[in-house]
Short mmCIF file of C-alpha atoms in Angstrom, two decimals:
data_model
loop_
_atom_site.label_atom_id
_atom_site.label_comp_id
_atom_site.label_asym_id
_atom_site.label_seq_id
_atom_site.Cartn_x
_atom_site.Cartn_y
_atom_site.Cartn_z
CA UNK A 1 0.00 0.00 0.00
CA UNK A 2 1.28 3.73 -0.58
CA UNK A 3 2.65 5.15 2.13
CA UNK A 4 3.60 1.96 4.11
CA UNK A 5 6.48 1.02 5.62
CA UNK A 6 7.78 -2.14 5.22
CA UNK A 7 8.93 -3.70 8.62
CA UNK A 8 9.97 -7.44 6.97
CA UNK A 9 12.35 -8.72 4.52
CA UNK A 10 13.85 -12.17 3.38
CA UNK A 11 16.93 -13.38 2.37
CA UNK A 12 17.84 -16.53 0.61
CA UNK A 13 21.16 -18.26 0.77
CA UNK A 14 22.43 -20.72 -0.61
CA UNK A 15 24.87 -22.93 0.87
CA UNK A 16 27.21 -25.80 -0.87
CA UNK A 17 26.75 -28.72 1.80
CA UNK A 18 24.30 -29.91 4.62
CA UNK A 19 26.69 -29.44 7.34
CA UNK A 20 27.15 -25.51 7.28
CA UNK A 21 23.82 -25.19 6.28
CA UNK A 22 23.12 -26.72 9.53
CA UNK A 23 25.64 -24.75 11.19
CA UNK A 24 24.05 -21.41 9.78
CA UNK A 25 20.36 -22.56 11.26
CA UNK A 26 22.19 -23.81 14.57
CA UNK A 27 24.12 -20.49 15.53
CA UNK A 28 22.81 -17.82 12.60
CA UNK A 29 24.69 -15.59 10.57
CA UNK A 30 26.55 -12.38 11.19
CA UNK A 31 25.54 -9.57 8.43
CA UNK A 32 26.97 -6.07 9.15
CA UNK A 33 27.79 -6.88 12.96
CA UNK A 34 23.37 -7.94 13.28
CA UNK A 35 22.53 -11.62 13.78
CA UNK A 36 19.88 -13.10 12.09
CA UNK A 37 18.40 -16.44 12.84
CA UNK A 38 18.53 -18.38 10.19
CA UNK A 39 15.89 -21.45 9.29
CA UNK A 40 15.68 -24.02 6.38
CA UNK A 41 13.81 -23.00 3.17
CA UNK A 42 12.65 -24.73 0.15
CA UNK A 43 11.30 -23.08 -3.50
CA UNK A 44 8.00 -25.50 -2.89
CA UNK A 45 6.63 -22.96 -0.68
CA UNK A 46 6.73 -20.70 -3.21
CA UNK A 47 3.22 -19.46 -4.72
CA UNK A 48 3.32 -19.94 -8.57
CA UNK A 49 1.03 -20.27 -11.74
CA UNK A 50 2.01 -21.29 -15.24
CA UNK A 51 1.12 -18.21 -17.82
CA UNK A 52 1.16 -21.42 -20.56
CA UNK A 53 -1.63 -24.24 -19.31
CA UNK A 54 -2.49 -21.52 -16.02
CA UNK A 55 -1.97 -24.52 -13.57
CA UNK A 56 0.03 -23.91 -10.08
CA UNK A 57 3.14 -24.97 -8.45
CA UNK A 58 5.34 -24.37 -11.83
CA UNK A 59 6.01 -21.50 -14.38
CA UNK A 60 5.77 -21.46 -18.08
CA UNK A 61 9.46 -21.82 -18.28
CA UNK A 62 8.75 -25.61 -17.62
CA UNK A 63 5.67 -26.71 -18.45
CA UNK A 64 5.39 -29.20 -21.04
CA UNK A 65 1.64 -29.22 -21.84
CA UNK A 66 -1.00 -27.59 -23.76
CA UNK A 67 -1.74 -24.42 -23.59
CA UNK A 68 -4.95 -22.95 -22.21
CA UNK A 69 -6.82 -19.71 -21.96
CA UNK A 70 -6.77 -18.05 -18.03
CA UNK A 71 -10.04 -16.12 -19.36
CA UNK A 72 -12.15 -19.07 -21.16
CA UNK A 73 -10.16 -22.83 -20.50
CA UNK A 74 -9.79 -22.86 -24.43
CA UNK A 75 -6.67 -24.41 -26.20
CA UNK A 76 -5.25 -21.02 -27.08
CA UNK A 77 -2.74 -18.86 -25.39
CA UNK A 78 -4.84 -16.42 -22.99
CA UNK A 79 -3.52 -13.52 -25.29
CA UNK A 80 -5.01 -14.41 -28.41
CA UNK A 81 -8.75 -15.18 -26.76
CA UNK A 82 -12.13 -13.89 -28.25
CA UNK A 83 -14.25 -15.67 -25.98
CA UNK A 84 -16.69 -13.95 -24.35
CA UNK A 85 -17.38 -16.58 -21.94
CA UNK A 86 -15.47 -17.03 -18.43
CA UNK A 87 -14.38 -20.23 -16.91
CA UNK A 88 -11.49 -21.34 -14.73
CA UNK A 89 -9.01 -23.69 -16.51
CA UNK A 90 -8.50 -25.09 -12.96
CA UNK A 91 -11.43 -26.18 -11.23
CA UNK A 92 -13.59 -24.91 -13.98
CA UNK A 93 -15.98 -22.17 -11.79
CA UNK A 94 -17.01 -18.70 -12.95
CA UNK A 95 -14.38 -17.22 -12.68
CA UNK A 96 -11.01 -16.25 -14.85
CA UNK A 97 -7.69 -18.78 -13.40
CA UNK A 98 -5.73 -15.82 -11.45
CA UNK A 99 -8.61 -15.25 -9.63
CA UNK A 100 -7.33 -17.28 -6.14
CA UNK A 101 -10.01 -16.66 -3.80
CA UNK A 102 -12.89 -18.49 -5.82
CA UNK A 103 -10.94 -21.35 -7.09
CA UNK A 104 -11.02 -24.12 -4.72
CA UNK A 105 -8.27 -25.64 -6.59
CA UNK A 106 -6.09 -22.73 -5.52
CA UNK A 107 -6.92 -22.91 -1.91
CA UNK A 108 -6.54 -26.57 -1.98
CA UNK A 109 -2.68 -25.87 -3.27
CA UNK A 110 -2.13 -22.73 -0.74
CA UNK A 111 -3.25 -25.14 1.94
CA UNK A 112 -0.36 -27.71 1.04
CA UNK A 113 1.92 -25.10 0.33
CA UNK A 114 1.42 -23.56 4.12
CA UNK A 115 1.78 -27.15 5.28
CA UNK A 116 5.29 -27.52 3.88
CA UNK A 117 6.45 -24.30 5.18
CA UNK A 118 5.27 -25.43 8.78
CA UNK A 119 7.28 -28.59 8.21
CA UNK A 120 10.31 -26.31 7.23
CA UNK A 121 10.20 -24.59 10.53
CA UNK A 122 9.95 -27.86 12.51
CA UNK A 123 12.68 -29.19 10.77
CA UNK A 124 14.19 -26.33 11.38
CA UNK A 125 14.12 -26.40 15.14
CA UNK A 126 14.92 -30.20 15.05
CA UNK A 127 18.39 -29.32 13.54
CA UNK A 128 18.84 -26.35 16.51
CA UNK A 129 18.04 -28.74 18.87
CA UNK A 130 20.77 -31.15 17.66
CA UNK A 131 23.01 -32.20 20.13
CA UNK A 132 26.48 -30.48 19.28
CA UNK A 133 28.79 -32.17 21.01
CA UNK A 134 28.80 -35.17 18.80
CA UNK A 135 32.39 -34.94 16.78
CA UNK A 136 33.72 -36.98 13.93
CA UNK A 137 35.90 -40.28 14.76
CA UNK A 138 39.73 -39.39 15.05
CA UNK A 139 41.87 -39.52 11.64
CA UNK A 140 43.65 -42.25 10.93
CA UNK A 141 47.02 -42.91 9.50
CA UNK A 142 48.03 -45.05 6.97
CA UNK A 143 49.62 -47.99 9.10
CA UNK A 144 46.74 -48.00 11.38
CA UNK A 145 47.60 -45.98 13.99
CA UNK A 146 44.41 -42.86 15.65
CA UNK A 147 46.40 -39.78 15.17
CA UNK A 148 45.46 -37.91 18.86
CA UNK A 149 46.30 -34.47 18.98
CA UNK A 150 46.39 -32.86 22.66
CA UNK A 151 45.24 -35.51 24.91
CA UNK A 152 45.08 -34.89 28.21
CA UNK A 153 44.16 -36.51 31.33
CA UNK A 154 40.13 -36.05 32.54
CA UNK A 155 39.40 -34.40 35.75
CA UNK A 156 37.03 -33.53 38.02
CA UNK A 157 36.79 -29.89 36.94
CA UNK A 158 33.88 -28.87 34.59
CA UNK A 159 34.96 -28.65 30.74
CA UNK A 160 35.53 -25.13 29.47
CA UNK A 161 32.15 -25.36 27.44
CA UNK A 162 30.61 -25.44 30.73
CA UNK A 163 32.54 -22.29 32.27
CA UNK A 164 31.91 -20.47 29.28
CA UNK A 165 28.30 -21.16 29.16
CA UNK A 166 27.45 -20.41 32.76
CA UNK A 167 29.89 -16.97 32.23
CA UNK A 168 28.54 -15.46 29.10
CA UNK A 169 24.33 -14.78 28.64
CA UNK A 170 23.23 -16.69 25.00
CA UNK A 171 23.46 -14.82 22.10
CA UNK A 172 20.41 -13.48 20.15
CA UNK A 173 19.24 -12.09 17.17
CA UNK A 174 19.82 -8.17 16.79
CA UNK A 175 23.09 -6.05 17.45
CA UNK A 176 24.92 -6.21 20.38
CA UNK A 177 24.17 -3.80 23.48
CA UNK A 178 26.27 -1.02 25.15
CA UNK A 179 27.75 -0.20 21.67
CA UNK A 180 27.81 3.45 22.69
CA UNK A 181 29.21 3.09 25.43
CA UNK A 182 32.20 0.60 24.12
CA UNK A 183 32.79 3.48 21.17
CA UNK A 184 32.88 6.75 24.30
CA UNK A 185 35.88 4.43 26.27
CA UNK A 186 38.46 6.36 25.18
CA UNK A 187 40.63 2.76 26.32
CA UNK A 188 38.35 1.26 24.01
CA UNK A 189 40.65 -0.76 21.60
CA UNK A 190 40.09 -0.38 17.70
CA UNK A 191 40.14 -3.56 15.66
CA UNK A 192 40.97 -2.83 11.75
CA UNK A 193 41.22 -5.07 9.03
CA UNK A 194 44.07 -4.83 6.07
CA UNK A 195 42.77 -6.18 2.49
CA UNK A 196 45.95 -6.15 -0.20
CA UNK A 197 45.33 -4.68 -3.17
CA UNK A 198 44.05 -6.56 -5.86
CA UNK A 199 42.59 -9.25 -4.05
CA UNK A 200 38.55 -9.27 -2.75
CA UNK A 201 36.75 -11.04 0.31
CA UNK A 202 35.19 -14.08 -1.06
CA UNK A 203 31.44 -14.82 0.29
CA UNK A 204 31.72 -18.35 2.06
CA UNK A 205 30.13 -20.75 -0.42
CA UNK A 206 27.15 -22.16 1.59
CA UNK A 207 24.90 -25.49 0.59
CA UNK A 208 21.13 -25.93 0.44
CA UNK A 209 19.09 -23.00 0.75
CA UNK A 210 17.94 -21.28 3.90
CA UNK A 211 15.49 -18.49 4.51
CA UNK A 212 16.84 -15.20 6.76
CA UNK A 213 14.33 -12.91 7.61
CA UNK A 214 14.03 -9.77 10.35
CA UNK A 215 11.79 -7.48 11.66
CA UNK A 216 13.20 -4.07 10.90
CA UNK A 217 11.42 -3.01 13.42
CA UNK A 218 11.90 -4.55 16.32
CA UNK A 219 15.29 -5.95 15.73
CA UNK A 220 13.53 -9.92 16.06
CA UNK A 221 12.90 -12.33 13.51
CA UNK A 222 9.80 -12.58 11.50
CA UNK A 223 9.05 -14.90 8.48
CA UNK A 224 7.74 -13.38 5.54
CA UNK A 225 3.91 -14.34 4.94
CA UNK A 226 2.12 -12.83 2.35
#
């Protein structure tokens, strides 16, 4: 509408395996010193309609089958119609295909649609739930041997995990607080960062996609219904 303010956004990225996709929806990603949570995302959930035969869940780039009029459910491209007649290639009601809110067969698709994006999200808290401390069995060298690197002996003494999680709050989404107060310390240290010339920082390939999203707003997370 004119005038409003938009409050949401998304943000797909893509990422190159499961495992840091996983570790993006686990911990979130960093953009411009802000985190964002991060959750799974699939192009299923997106809403489309094929301009070609007017069915939906695919785009005209491709569909395979016959064409047929959005206006009258003839064989003929929509653009070259003369019929004065309406009908819904779809579900065939009174109505012309786009028209969503009196085709049953579009609801019927919307419905599964907002079904998979609810499975998305509970996926998506499945994989932050994930235990982390599982790790990867030891390498091992060529004549048999576990290559250990830094063993030591187990005491009684909690792990450093533990110290550092009962020490430091957990992080969440939004910048970090007392920022003005950091920048007035004139003790404050200054951290800068040296690029040599000719050379640019790479994006860190990531595998399937995910979905970001914020609420400008606020500062919190908010998905991105329409």
């Amino acid at each position: 509408e004119t005038g409003k303010v938009k409050t949401k956004g998304t943000l797909l990225v893509h990422c190159p395996t499961q495992e840091i996709q996983h570790r993006a929806v686990k911990s979130g990603i960093v953009i411009d010193a802000q985190l964002y949570e991060a959750r799974l995302f699939d192009s299923s959930v997106l809403l489309r309609q094929c301009y070609k035969c007017a069915q939906w869940g695919h785009t005209q780039s491709a569909c395979g089958k016959q064409a047929k009029c959005s206006k009258c459910a003839g064989n003929h491209d929509t653009r070259q119609c003369k019929e004065s007649r309406v009908e819904c290639a779809n579900c065939g009601g009174k109505h012309k295909a786009w028209q969503k809110q009196a085709c049953r067969v579009f609801q019927a698709y919307l419905n599964a649609t907002q079904e998979r994006r609810v499975l998305l999200r509970v996926e998506s808290d499945r994989v932050r739930a994930t235990d982390n401390s599982s790790s990867p069995s030891p390498p091992t060298s060529s004549d048999g041997f576990t290559i250990v690197a830094n063993k030591r002996r187990r005491g009684n003494s909690p792990s450093p995990a533990v110290h550092a999680g009962t020490a430091q709050a957990r992080r969440t989404v939004g910048r970090p607080t007392y920022l003005s107060q950091a920048a007035a310390d004139p003790s404050q240290a200054k951290i800068g960062m040296w690029v040599p010339s000719g050379t640019s920082a790479g994006n860190s390939a990531l595998g399937d996609d995910m979905e970001l999203s914020q609420d400008l707003g606020s500062q919190h997370i908010a998905s991105n219904e329409q």
